[in-house]
Amino acid sequence: MTDPVRQQGVGEPDDLDRLWTPHRMAYIRGENKPTDESTGECPFCQVPTMDDEYGLVVHRGELAYVVLNLYPYSPGHLMVCPYRHVADYTEITDAEVVELADLTRTAMRVIRSVSGAGGFNLGMNQGAIAGAGIAAHLHQHVVPRWPGDQNFMPIIGRTKTLPELLSDTRALLAEAWKNS
Ligand SMILES: [Zn+2]
């Protein structure tokens, strides 16, 4: 009969890498979630008043700006937002439509140039019922995708993703945007 196994220190590696996404926990807890739909409570109205580093702003256009998602689905997840506090796509002006589209297109090019993303999900959730976290202020998601980036990763892929610190990602994308 052998002695019971005692685990020492951090234990034995189990060949399963961990994917830590602590930033998602803040989202799950509802941090920064506005309590009403006013401009003063709106994070997408507040971001442009911050400096680029603190606000995670990648690019400022004339009518819209590009910002890193604080709770990214994948590294490099950007959002294109009009400066104006408008909720619905039908409310934005022709000029805003054009700039949103143009910034979305450039965002794809910039992300590709720095990360070689294999694909993208582009989209706007219109209304809380459709999944918009901040329904009161329109935002276009630009989510880069890589093969096997999310699905079954820890189980099948045994792949460790290393989500960069958001500040590093912002600096990388902002620099690439200047050269785009
Ligand atoms: Zn707003």
Short mmCIF file of N, CA and C and ligand atoms in Angstrom, two decimals:
data_model
loop_
_atom_site.label_atom_id
_atom_site.label_comp_id
_atom_site.label_asym_id
_atom_site.label_seq_id
_atom_site.Cartn_x
_atom_site.Cartn_y
_atom_site.Cartn_z
N MET A 1 0.85 -1.19 0.00
CA MET A 1 0.00 0.00 0.00
C MET A 1 0.89 1.25 0.00
N THR A 2 0.57 2.16 -0.92
CA THR A 2 1.38 3.38 -1.02
C THR A 2 0.73 4.51 -0.25
N ASP A 3 1.53 5.49 0.10
CA ASP A 3 1.00 6.66 0.79
C ASP A 3 0.07 7.46 -0.12
N PRO A 4 -0.92 8.15 0.46
CA PRO A 4 -1.76 9.00 -0.38
C PRO A 4 -0.92 10.08 -1.07
N VAL A 5 -1.33 10.43 -2.26
CA VAL A 5 -0.60 11.46 -3.01
C VAL A 5 -0.81 12.81 -2.35
N ARG A 6 0.26 13.48 -2.09
CA ARG A 6 0.14 14.84 -1.58
C ARG A 6 0.57 15.82 -2.66
N GLN A 7 -0.26 16.79 -2.88
CA GLN A 7 0.10 17.78 -3.90
C GLN A 7 0.96 18.86 -3.30
N GLN A 8 2.09 19.07 -3.91
CA GLN A 8 3.02 20.09 -3.43
C GLN A 8 2.92 21.35 -4.27
N GLY A 9 2.98 22.46 -3.60
CA GLY A 9 3.03 23.74 -4.32
C GLY A 9 1.88 23.90 -5.31
N VAL A 10 2.25 24.25 -6.51
CA VAL A 10 1.21 24.50 -7.52
C VAL A 10 0.75 23.22 -8.20
N GLY A 11 1.36 22.10 -7.84
CA GLY A 11 0.92 20.83 -8.40
C GLY A 11 1.59 20.53 -9.73
N GLU A 12 1.17 19.41 -10.31
CA GLU A 12 1.77 18.95 -11.57
C GLU A 12 1.04 19.59 -12.75
N PRO A 13 1.82 19.95 -13.79
CA PRO A 13 1.15 20.44 -14.99
C PRO A 13 0.25 19.35 -15.56
N ASP A 14 -0.93 19.73 -16.00
CA ASP A 14 -1.87 18.74 -16.51
C ASP A 14 -2.00 18.79 -18.02
N ASP A 15 -1.08 19.52 -18.68
CA ASP A 15 -1.08 19.56 -20.15
C ASP A 15 -2.28 20.32 -20.72
N LEU A 16 -2.97 21.00 -19.87
CA LEU A 16 -4.10 21.79 -20.36
C LEU A 16 -3.83 23.25 -20.04
N ASP A 17 -3.57 24.02 -21.07
CA ASP A 17 -3.30 25.43 -20.84
C ASP A 17 -4.56 26.16 -20.42
N ARG A 18 -4.36 27.19 -19.65
CA ARG A 18 -5.52 27.96 -19.19
C ARG A 18 -5.68 29.23 -20.00
N LEU A 19 -6.90 29.53 -20.32
CA LEU A 19 -7.21 30.78 -20.98
C LEU A 19 -7.89 31.69 -19.95
N TRP A 20 -7.14 32.65 -19.49
CA TRP A 20 -7.69 33.57 -18.49
C TRP A 20 -8.33 34.76 -19.18
N THR A 21 -9.54 35.02 -18.89
CA THR A 21 -10.18 36.20 -19.46
C THR A 21 -10.82 37.02 -18.34
N PRO A 22 -9.98 37.57 -17.49
CA PRO A 22 -10.52 38.32 -16.35
C PRO A 22 -11.34 39.54 -16.77
N HIS A 23 -11.02 40.07 -17.97
CA HIS A 23 -11.79 41.23 -18.44
C HIS A 23 -13.26 40.87 -18.65
N ARG A 24 -13.54 39.60 -18.96
CA ARG A 24 -14.93 39.20 -19.15
C ARG A 24 -15.70 39.22 -17.83
N MET A 25 -14.97 39.00 -16.72
CA MET A 25 -15.65 38.97 -15.43
C MET A 25 -16.25 40.34 -15.11
N ALA A 26 -15.51 41.38 -15.45
CA ALA A 26 -16.04 42.72 -15.22
C ALA A 26 -17.34 42.91 -16.00
N TYR A 27 -17.36 42.37 -17.20
CA TYR A 27 -18.56 42.47 -18.04
C TYR A 27 -19.71 41.69 -17.40
N ILE A 28 -19.39 40.49 -16.96
CA ILE A 28 -20.42 39.64 -16.35
C ILE A 28 -21.01 40.33 -15.12
N ARG A 29 -20.14 41.01 -14.39
CA ARG A 29 -20.60 41.70 -13.18
C ARG A 29 -21.34 43.00 -13.50
N GLY A 30 -21.28 43.40 -14.76
CA GLY A 30 -22.02 44.59 -15.16
C GLY A 30 -21.33 45.89 -14.82
N GLU A 31 -20.00 45.86 -14.65
CA GLU A 31 -19.29 47.10 -14.35
C GLU A 31 -19.41 48.06 -15.53
N ASN A 32 -19.44 49.31 -15.24
CA ASN A 32 -19.53 50.38 -16.24
C ASN A 32 -20.84 50.38 -17.00
N LYS A 33 -21.75 49.56 -16.59
CA LYS A 33 -23.04 49.51 -17.27
C LYS A 33 -23.83 50.75 -16.86
N PRO A 34 -24.31 51.52 -17.86
CA PRO A 34 -25.05 52.72 -17.49
C PRO A 34 -26.36 52.38 -16.80
N THR A 35 -26.74 53.24 -15.88
CA THR A 35 -27.98 52.99 -15.14
C THR A 35 -29.18 53.62 -15.84
N ASP A 36 -28.91 54.53 -16.77
CA ASP A 36 -30.00 55.06 -17.58
C ASP A 36 -29.48 55.31 -18.99
N GLU A 37 -30.32 55.88 -19.84
CA GLU A 37 -29.95 56.02 -21.25
C GLU A 37 -29.45 57.42 -21.61
N SER A 38 -29.15 58.22 -20.58
CA SER A 38 -28.74 59.59 -20.85
C SER A 38 -27.29 59.65 -21.33
N THR A 39 -26.93 60.77 -21.91
CA THR A 39 -25.58 60.99 -22.40
C THR A 39 -24.56 60.93 -21.28
N GLY A 40 -24.91 61.49 -20.13
CA GLY A 40 -23.96 61.56 -19.01
C GLY A 40 -23.54 60.21 -18.51
N GLU A 41 -24.41 59.23 -18.63
CA GLU A 41 -24.12 57.88 -18.16
C GLU A 41 -23.48 57.02 -19.25
N CYS A 42 -23.39 57.56 -20.46
CA CYS A 42 -23.04 56.74 -21.60
C CYS A 42 -21.53 56.61 -21.79
N PRO A 43 -20.99 55.39 -21.75
CA PRO A 43 -19.55 55.22 -21.93
C PRO A 43 -19.07 55.66 -23.31
N PHE A 44 -19.92 55.52 -24.33
CA PHE A 44 -19.49 55.90 -25.68
C PHE A 44 -19.51 57.41 -25.87
N CYS A 45 -20.18 58.14 -24.98
CA CYS A 45 -20.07 59.60 -24.97
C CYS A 45 -18.88 60.04 -24.14
N GLN A 46 -18.53 59.25 -23.13
CA GLN A 46 -17.42 59.63 -22.25
C GLN A 46 -16.05 59.34 -22.86
N VAL A 47 -15.96 58.24 -23.60
CA VAL A 47 -14.66 57.83 -24.15
C VAL A 47 -13.94 58.95 -24.92
N PRO A 48 -14.66 59.65 -25.83
CA PRO A 48 -13.96 60.68 -26.60
C PRO A 48 -13.41 61.83 -25.75
N THR A 49 -13.90 61.99 -24.53
CA THR A 49 -13.39 63.05 -23.66
C THR A 49 -12.09 62.63 -22.96
N MET A 50 -11.77 61.36 -23.02
CA MET A 50 -10.54 60.86 -22.37
C MET A 50 -9.38 60.94 -23.35
N ASP A 51 -8.16 60.83 -22.84
CA ASP A 51 -7.05 60.75 -23.79
C ASP A 51 -7.05 59.36 -24.41
N ASP A 52 -6.33 59.24 -25.53
CA ASP A 52 -6.40 58.00 -26.31
C ASP A 52 -6.01 56.78 -25.49
N GLU A 53 -4.94 56.92 -24.70
CA GLU A 53 -4.42 55.77 -23.95
C GLU A 53 -5.45 55.30 -22.92
N TYR A 54 -5.99 56.24 -22.17
CA TYR A 54 -6.92 55.88 -21.12
C TYR A 54 -8.25 55.38 -21.68
N GLY A 55 -8.70 56.03 -22.76
CA GLY A 55 -9.98 55.65 -23.35
C GLY A 55 -9.88 54.48 -24.31
N LEU A 56 -8.65 54.02 -24.59
CA LEU A 56 -8.38 52.93 -25.55
C LEU A 56 -8.83 53.31 -26.96
N VAL A 57 -8.70 54.61 -27.27
CA VAL A 57 -9.08 55.10 -28.59
C VAL A 57 -7.98 54.78 -29.59
N VAL A 58 -8.38 54.20 -30.71
CA VAL A 58 -7.41 53.82 -31.75
C VAL A 58 -7.32 54.91 -32.82
N HIS A 59 -8.47 55.52 -33.12
CA HIS A 59 -8.49 56.55 -34.16
C HIS A 59 -9.69 57.47 -33.93
N ARG A 60 -9.47 58.75 -34.18
CA ARG A 60 -10.58 59.72 -34.11
C ARG A 60 -10.85 60.27 -35.49
N GLY A 61 -12.05 60.03 -35.98
CA GLY A 61 -12.46 60.59 -37.27
C GLY A 61 -13.20 61.89 -37.04
N GLU A 62 -13.85 62.36 -38.09
CA GLU A 62 -14.57 63.64 -38.00
C GLU A 62 -15.90 63.46 -37.28
N LEU A 63 -16.63 62.41 -37.63
CA LEU A 63 -17.97 62.18 -37.07
C LEU A 63 -18.06 60.93 -36.21
N ALA A 64 -17.01 60.12 -36.27
CA ALA A 64 -17.02 58.86 -35.53
C ALA A 64 -15.59 58.51 -35.10
N TYR A 65 -15.48 57.64 -34.12
CA TYR A 65 -14.17 57.25 -33.63
C TYR A 65 -14.11 55.73 -33.48
N VAL A 66 -12.89 55.24 -33.31
CA VAL A 66 -12.66 53.80 -33.22
C VAL A 66 -12.01 53.50 -31.87
N VAL A 67 -12.59 52.55 -31.15
CA VAL A 67 -12.12 52.26 -29.79
C VAL A 67 -12.04 50.76 -29.58
N LEU A 68 -11.10 50.35 -28.76
CA LEU A 68 -11.01 48.93 -28.39
C LEU A 68 -12.17 48.59 -27.47
N ASN A 69 -12.73 47.42 -27.66
CA ASN A 69 -13.76 46.95 -26.74
C ASN A 69 -13.09 46.56 -25.42
N LEU A 70 -13.64 47.10 -24.35
CA LEU A 70 -13.09 46.83 -23.02
C LEU A 70 -13.28 45.37 -22.61
N TYR A 71 -14.25 44.74 -23.23
CA TYR A 71 -14.55 43.34 -22.90
C TYR A 71 -14.51 42.51 -24.18
N PRO A 72 -13.33 42.38 -24.77
CA PRO A 72 -13.25 41.84 -26.14
C PRO A 72 -13.64 40.37 -26.25
N TYR A 73 -14.29 40.05 -27.36
CA TYR A 73 -14.55 38.65 -27.67
C TYR A 73 -13.31 38.00 -28.24
N SER A 74 -12.46 38.81 -28.87
CA SER A 74 -11.18 38.30 -29.34
C SER A 74 -10.20 39.47 -29.30
N PRO A 75 -8.90 39.19 -29.27
CA PRO A 75 -7.93 40.28 -29.23
C PRO A 75 -8.08 41.18 -30.47
N GLY A 76 -8.11 42.47 -30.25
CA GLY A 76 -8.26 43.40 -31.36
C GLY A 76 -9.70 43.76 -31.67
N HIS A 77 -10.62 43.29 -30.86
CA HIS A 77 -12.05 43.61 -31.04
C HIS A 77 -12.25 45.13 -30.93
N LEU A 78 -12.62 45.74 -32.06
CA LEU A 78 -12.81 47.19 -32.10
C LEU A 78 -14.28 47.54 -32.22
N MET A 79 -14.58 48.78 -31.90
CA MET A 79 -15.92 49.31 -32.15
C MET A 79 -15.80 50.66 -32.82
N VAL A 80 -16.66 50.89 -33.79
CA VAL A 80 -16.74 52.18 -34.47
C VAL A 80 -18.01 52.86 -33.99
N CYS A 81 -17.86 54.04 -33.41
CA CYS A 81 -19.00 54.73 -32.80
C CYS A 81 -19.12 56.15 -33.34
N PRO A 82 -20.33 56.58 -33.66
CA PRO A 82 -20.50 58.00 -33.94
C PRO A 82 -20.31 58.79 -32.64
N TYR A 83 -19.84 60.03 -32.75
CA TYR A 83 -19.72 60.84 -31.54
C TYR A 83 -21.10 61.16 -30.98
N ARG A 84 -22.06 61.27 -31.87
CA ARG A 84 -23.41 61.63 -31.45
C ARG A 84 -24.07 60.50 -30.69
N HIS A 85 -24.82 60.87 -29.66
CA HIS A 85 -25.52 59.88 -28.84
C HIS A 85 -26.82 59.49 -29.54
N VAL A 86 -26.71 58.55 -30.48
CA VAL A 86 -27.90 58.07 -31.20
C VAL A 86 -27.96 56.55 -31.05
N ALA A 87 -29.17 56.04 -30.92
CA ALA A 87 -29.34 54.62 -30.64
C ALA A 87 -29.51 53.79 -31.91
N ASP A 88 -30.25 54.33 -32.84
CA ASP A 88 -30.73 53.50 -33.93
C ASP A 88 -30.06 53.87 -35.25
N TYR A 89 -29.78 52.86 -36.03
CA TYR A 89 -29.08 53.06 -37.31
C TYR A 89 -29.87 53.99 -38.24
N THR A 90 -31.19 53.98 -38.12
CA THR A 90 -32.01 54.85 -38.98
C THR A 90 -31.89 56.31 -38.56
N GLU A 91 -31.31 56.57 -37.40
CA GLU A 91 -31.21 57.95 -36.92
C GLU A 91 -29.94 58.65 -37.37
N ILE A 92 -28.97 57.89 -37.92
CA ILE A 92 -27.72 58.55 -38.26
C ILE A 92 -27.79 59.17 -39.65
N THR A 93 -27.00 60.22 -39.82
CA THR A 93 -27.04 60.99 -41.06
C THR A 93 -26.29 60.25 -42.17
N ASP A 94 -26.49 60.70 -43.39
CA ASP A 94 -25.78 60.11 -44.52
C ASP A 94 -24.27 60.19 -44.32
N ALA A 95 -23.83 61.32 -43.83
CA ALA A 95 -22.39 61.51 -43.62
C ALA A 95 -21.86 60.54 -42.56
N GLU A 96 -22.65 60.31 -41.52
CA GLU A 96 -22.25 59.35 -40.48
C GLU A 96 -22.22 57.92 -41.02
N VAL A 97 -23.20 57.59 -41.85
CA VAL A 97 -23.22 56.26 -42.48
C VAL A 97 -21.93 56.03 -43.24
N VAL A 98 -21.55 57.02 -44.02
CA VAL A 98 -20.35 56.91 -44.86
C VAL A 98 -19.09 56.77 -43.99
N GLU A 99 -19.02 57.58 -42.95
CA GLU A 99 -17.80 57.51 -42.13
C GLU A 99 -17.73 56.22 -41.32
N LEU A 100 -18.87 55.77 -40.82
CA LEU A 100 -18.89 54.50 -40.10
C LEU A 100 -18.41 53.35 -41.00
N ALA A 101 -18.91 53.37 -42.24
CA ALA A 101 -18.52 52.32 -43.19
C ALA A 101 -17.04 52.41 -43.52
N ASP A 102 -16.57 53.64 -43.71
CA ASP A 102 -15.17 53.85 -44.07
C ASP A 102 -14.25 53.42 -42.93
N LEU A 103 -14.61 53.78 -41.70
CA LEU A 103 -13.77 53.41 -40.55
C LEU A 103 -13.80 51.90 -40.31
N THR A 104 -14.94 51.28 -40.58
CA THR A 104 -15.04 49.83 -40.43
C THR A 104 -14.10 49.14 -41.41
N ARG A 105 -14.09 49.64 -42.62
CA ARG A 105 -13.23 49.08 -43.67
C ARG A 105 -11.75 49.26 -43.29
N THR A 106 -11.41 50.44 -42.83
CA THR A 106 -10.02 50.68 -42.42
C THR A 106 -9.65 49.83 -41.21
N ALA A 107 -10.59 49.68 -40.29
CA ALA A 107 -10.33 48.85 -39.11
C ALA A 107 -9.96 47.42 -39.52
N MET A 108 -10.68 46.88 -40.49
CA MET A 108 -10.36 45.54 -40.98
C MET A 108 -8.94 45.48 -41.56
N ARG A 109 -8.62 46.48 -42.36
CA ARG A 109 -7.28 46.51 -42.98
C ARG A 109 -6.19 46.60 -41.92
N VAL A 110 -6.43 47.45 -40.93
CA VAL A 110 -5.41 47.67 -39.89
C VAL A 110 -5.23 46.40 -39.05
N ILE A 111 -6.34 45.80 -38.67
CA ILE A 111 -6.25 44.57 -37.86
C ILE A 111 -5.54 43.47 -38.65
N ARG A 112 -5.89 43.34 -39.93
CA ARG A 112 -5.22 42.35 -40.78
C ARG A 112 -3.72 42.61 -40.83
N SER A 113 -3.35 43.89 -40.96
CA SER A 113 -1.93 44.21 -41.14
C SER A 113 -1.12 43.88 -39.88
N VAL A 114 -1.72 44.00 -38.72
CA VAL A 114 -0.95 43.73 -37.51
C VAL A 114 -1.13 42.31 -36.98
N SER A 115 -2.23 41.66 -37.33
CA SER A 115 -2.49 40.37 -36.71
C SER A 115 -2.76 39.23 -37.67
N GLY A 116 -2.99 39.56 -38.94
CA GLY A 116 -3.30 38.50 -39.89
C GLY A 116 -4.56 37.74 -39.55
N ALA A 117 -5.58 38.46 -39.08
CA ALA A 117 -6.84 37.79 -38.75
C ALA A 117 -7.37 37.04 -39.97
N GLY A 118 -7.96 35.89 -39.72
CA GLY A 118 -8.46 35.07 -40.81
C GLY A 118 -9.82 35.49 -41.31
N GLY A 119 -10.58 36.15 -40.46
CA GLY A 119 -11.93 36.59 -40.83
C GLY A 119 -12.44 37.60 -39.82
N PHE A 120 -13.63 38.09 -40.05
CA PHE A 120 -14.21 39.08 -39.14
C PHE A 120 -15.69 38.83 -38.94
N ASN A 121 -16.18 39.18 -37.78
CA ASN A 121 -17.61 39.38 -37.60
C ASN A 121 -17.83 40.88 -37.50
N LEU A 122 -18.69 41.40 -38.34
CA LEU A 122 -19.06 42.81 -38.31
C LEU A 122 -20.51 42.87 -37.92
N GLY A 123 -20.84 43.80 -37.05
CA GLY A 123 -22.26 43.88 -36.76
C GLY A 123 -22.65 44.90 -35.73
N MET A 124 -23.93 45.22 -35.76
CA MET A 124 -24.52 46.14 -34.81
C MET A 124 -25.70 45.44 -34.17
N ASN A 125 -25.72 45.42 -32.86
CA ASN A 125 -26.91 44.94 -32.17
C ASN A 125 -27.81 46.13 -31.92
N GLN A 126 -28.99 46.07 -32.44
CA GLN A 126 -29.91 47.20 -32.33
C GLN A 126 -30.97 46.91 -31.28
N GLY A 127 -30.81 47.55 -30.13
CA GLY A 127 -31.74 47.35 -29.04
C GLY A 127 -31.25 46.30 -28.06
N ALA A 128 -31.60 46.46 -26.80
CA ALA A 128 -31.17 45.54 -25.75
C ALA A 128 -31.67 44.12 -26.05
N ILE A 129 -32.85 44.02 -26.61
CA ILE A 129 -33.43 42.71 -26.89
C ILE A 129 -32.60 41.95 -27.93
N ALA A 130 -31.86 42.71 -28.75
CA ALA A 130 -31.02 42.11 -29.78
C ALA A 130 -29.59 41.90 -29.29
N GLY A 131 -29.36 42.20 -28.03
CA GLY A 131 -28.05 41.91 -27.46
C GLY A 131 -27.13 43.11 -27.30
N ALA A 132 -27.63 44.30 -27.55
CA ALA A 132 -26.78 45.48 -27.37
C ALA A 132 -26.53 45.72 -25.89
N GLY A 133 -25.24 45.75 -25.51
CA GLY A 133 -24.88 46.02 -24.12
C GLY A 133 -25.17 47.46 -23.76
N ILE A 134 -24.81 48.36 -24.66
CA ILE A 134 -25.09 49.79 -24.49
C ILE A 134 -26.03 50.17 -25.63
N ALA A 135 -27.31 49.95 -25.40
CA ALA A 135 -28.28 50.08 -26.50
C ALA A 135 -28.50 51.53 -26.92
N ALA A 136 -28.23 52.46 -26.00
CA ALA A 136 -28.58 53.86 -26.26
C ALA A 136 -27.63 54.56 -27.22
N HIS A 137 -26.45 53.97 -27.45
CA HIS A 137 -25.47 54.62 -28.32
C HIS A 137 -24.96 53.60 -29.33
N LEU A 138 -25.28 53.88 -30.57
CA LEU A 138 -24.92 52.99 -31.68
C LEU A 138 -23.44 52.65 -31.69
N HIS A 139 -23.11 51.41 -31.94
CA HIS A 139 -21.70 51.03 -32.12
C HIS A 139 -21.61 49.82 -33.03
N GLN A 140 -20.67 49.92 -33.95
CA GLN A 140 -20.44 48.85 -34.92
C GLN A 140 -19.27 47.99 -34.42
N HIS A 141 -19.52 46.71 -34.21
CA HIS A 141 -18.45 45.81 -33.77
C HIS A 141 -17.61 45.33 -34.95
N VAL A 142 -16.31 45.29 -34.74
CA VAL A 142 -15.39 44.68 -35.70
C VAL A 142 -14.60 43.64 -34.91
N VAL A 143 -14.97 42.38 -35.09
CA VAL A 143 -14.40 41.30 -34.28
C VAL A 143 -13.53 40.40 -35.15
N PRO A 144 -12.21 40.48 -34.98
CA PRO A 144 -11.34 39.61 -35.76
C PRO A 144 -11.46 38.16 -35.31
N ARG A 145 -11.34 37.25 -36.26
CA ARG A 145 -11.45 35.82 -35.95
C ARG A 145 -10.25 35.06 -36.49
N TRP A 146 -9.88 34.06 -35.77
CA TRP A 146 -8.83 33.16 -36.19
C TRP A 146 -9.37 31.74 -36.15
N PRO A 147 -8.78 30.84 -36.93
CA PRO A 147 -9.27 29.46 -36.88
C PRO A 147 -9.22 28.93 -35.44
N GLY A 148 -10.33 28.44 -34.97
CA GLY A 148 -10.36 27.84 -33.64
C GLY A 148 -10.16 28.81 -32.51
N ASP A 149 -10.46 30.10 -32.74
CA ASP A 149 -10.13 31.10 -31.73
C ASP A 149 -10.94 30.98 -30.46
N GLN A 150 -12.17 30.54 -30.57
CA GLN A 150 -13.01 30.51 -29.37
C GLN A 150 -13.53 29.12 -29.07
N ASN A 151 -13.98 28.45 -30.12
CA ASN A 151 -14.73 27.22 -29.88
C ASN A 151 -13.84 26.06 -29.45
N PHE A 152 -14.19 25.44 -28.41
CA PHE A 152 -13.55 24.21 -27.95
C PHE A 152 -12.06 24.35 -27.71
N MET A 153 -11.60 25.56 -27.63
CA MET A 153 -10.16 25.76 -27.58
C MET A 153 -9.48 25.01 -26.45
N PRO A 154 -9.97 25.14 -25.22
CA PRO A 154 -9.23 24.47 -24.15
C PRO A 154 -9.33 22.96 -24.24
N ILE A 155 -10.37 22.46 -24.84
CA ILE A 155 -10.59 21.02 -24.83
C ILE A 155 -9.88 20.35 -25.99
N ILE A 156 -10.11 20.88 -27.17
CA ILE A 156 -9.58 20.23 -28.35
C ILE A 156 -8.27 20.87 -28.81
N GLY A 157 -8.26 22.19 -28.82
CA GLY A 157 -7.09 22.87 -29.36
C GLY A 157 -5.87 22.80 -28.46
N ARG A 158 -6.09 22.66 -27.15
CA ARG A 158 -4.98 22.73 -26.20
C ARG A 158 -4.07 23.90 -26.53
N THR A 159 -4.72 24.95 -26.92
CA THR A 159 -3.98 26.12 -27.38
C THR A 159 -4.11 27.23 -26.36
N LYS A 160 -3.01 27.81 -26.04
CA LYS A 160 -3.06 28.94 -25.12
C LYS A 160 -3.11 30.22 -25.92
N THR A 161 -4.19 30.97 -25.76
CA THR A 161 -4.18 32.29 -26.36
C THR A 161 -3.59 33.25 -25.35
N LEU A 162 -2.86 34.18 -25.83
CA LEU A 162 -2.27 35.17 -24.95
C LEU A 162 -2.90 36.52 -25.26
N PRO A 163 -4.03 36.80 -24.64
CA PRO A 163 -4.63 38.10 -24.91
C PRO A 163 -3.67 39.20 -24.47
N GLU A 164 -3.32 40.02 -25.41
CA GLU A 164 -2.42 41.11 -25.07
C GLU A 164 -3.12 42.03 -24.08
N LEU A 165 -2.33 42.75 -23.34
CA LEU A 165 -2.93 43.80 -22.53
C LEU A 165 -3.59 44.79 -23.47
N LEU A 166 -4.74 45.27 -23.07
CA LEU A 166 -5.50 46.15 -23.95
C LEU A 166 -4.70 47.38 -24.34
N SER A 167 -3.89 47.89 -23.41
CA SER A 167 -3.11 49.09 -23.72
C SER A 167 -2.08 48.81 -24.81
N ASP A 168 -1.51 47.60 -24.78
CA ASP A 168 -0.54 47.23 -25.82
C ASP A 168 -1.23 47.07 -27.17
N THR A 169 -2.40 46.45 -27.14
CA THR A 169 -3.16 46.27 -28.38
C THR A 169 -3.53 47.62 -28.98
N ARG A 170 -3.96 48.54 -28.10
CA ARG A 170 -4.33 49.86 -28.59
C ARG A 170 -3.16 50.55 -29.27
N ALA A 171 -2.00 50.51 -28.62
CA ALA A 171 -0.81 51.17 -29.17
C ALA A 171 -0.44 50.58 -30.53
N LEU A 172 -0.52 49.27 -30.62
CA LEU A 172 -0.19 48.57 -31.85
C LEU A 172 -1.12 48.98 -33.00
N LEU A 173 -2.42 48.99 -32.70
CA LEU A 173 -3.40 49.32 -33.73
C LEU A 173 -3.37 50.80 -34.09
N ALA A 174 -3.19 51.66 -33.09
CA ALA A 174 -3.16 53.10 -33.36
C ALA A 174 -1.98 53.45 -34.26
N GLU A 175 -0.84 52.82 -34.00
CA GLU A 175 0.35 53.06 -34.83
C GLU A 175 0.12 52.57 -36.26
N ALA A 176 -0.46 51.40 -36.38
CA ALA A 176 -0.72 50.84 -37.71
C ALA A 176 -1.75 51.69 -38.45
N TRP A 177 -2.71 52.26 -37.70
CA TRP A 177 -3.75 53.09 -38.33
C TRP A 177 -3.13 54.33 -38.96
N LYS A 178 -2.14 54.91 -38.26
CA LYS A 178 -1.48 56.12 -38.79
C LYS A 178 -0.84 55.84 -40.13
N ASN A 179 -0.38 54.62 -40.32
CA ASN A 179 0.32 54.26 -41.56
C ASN A 179 -0.63 53.66 -42.60
N SER A 180 -1.93 53.61 -42.27
CA SER A 180 -2.86 52.94 -43.20
C SER A 180 -3.29 53.87 -44.32
ZN ZN B 1 -23.69 58.10 -25.88
#
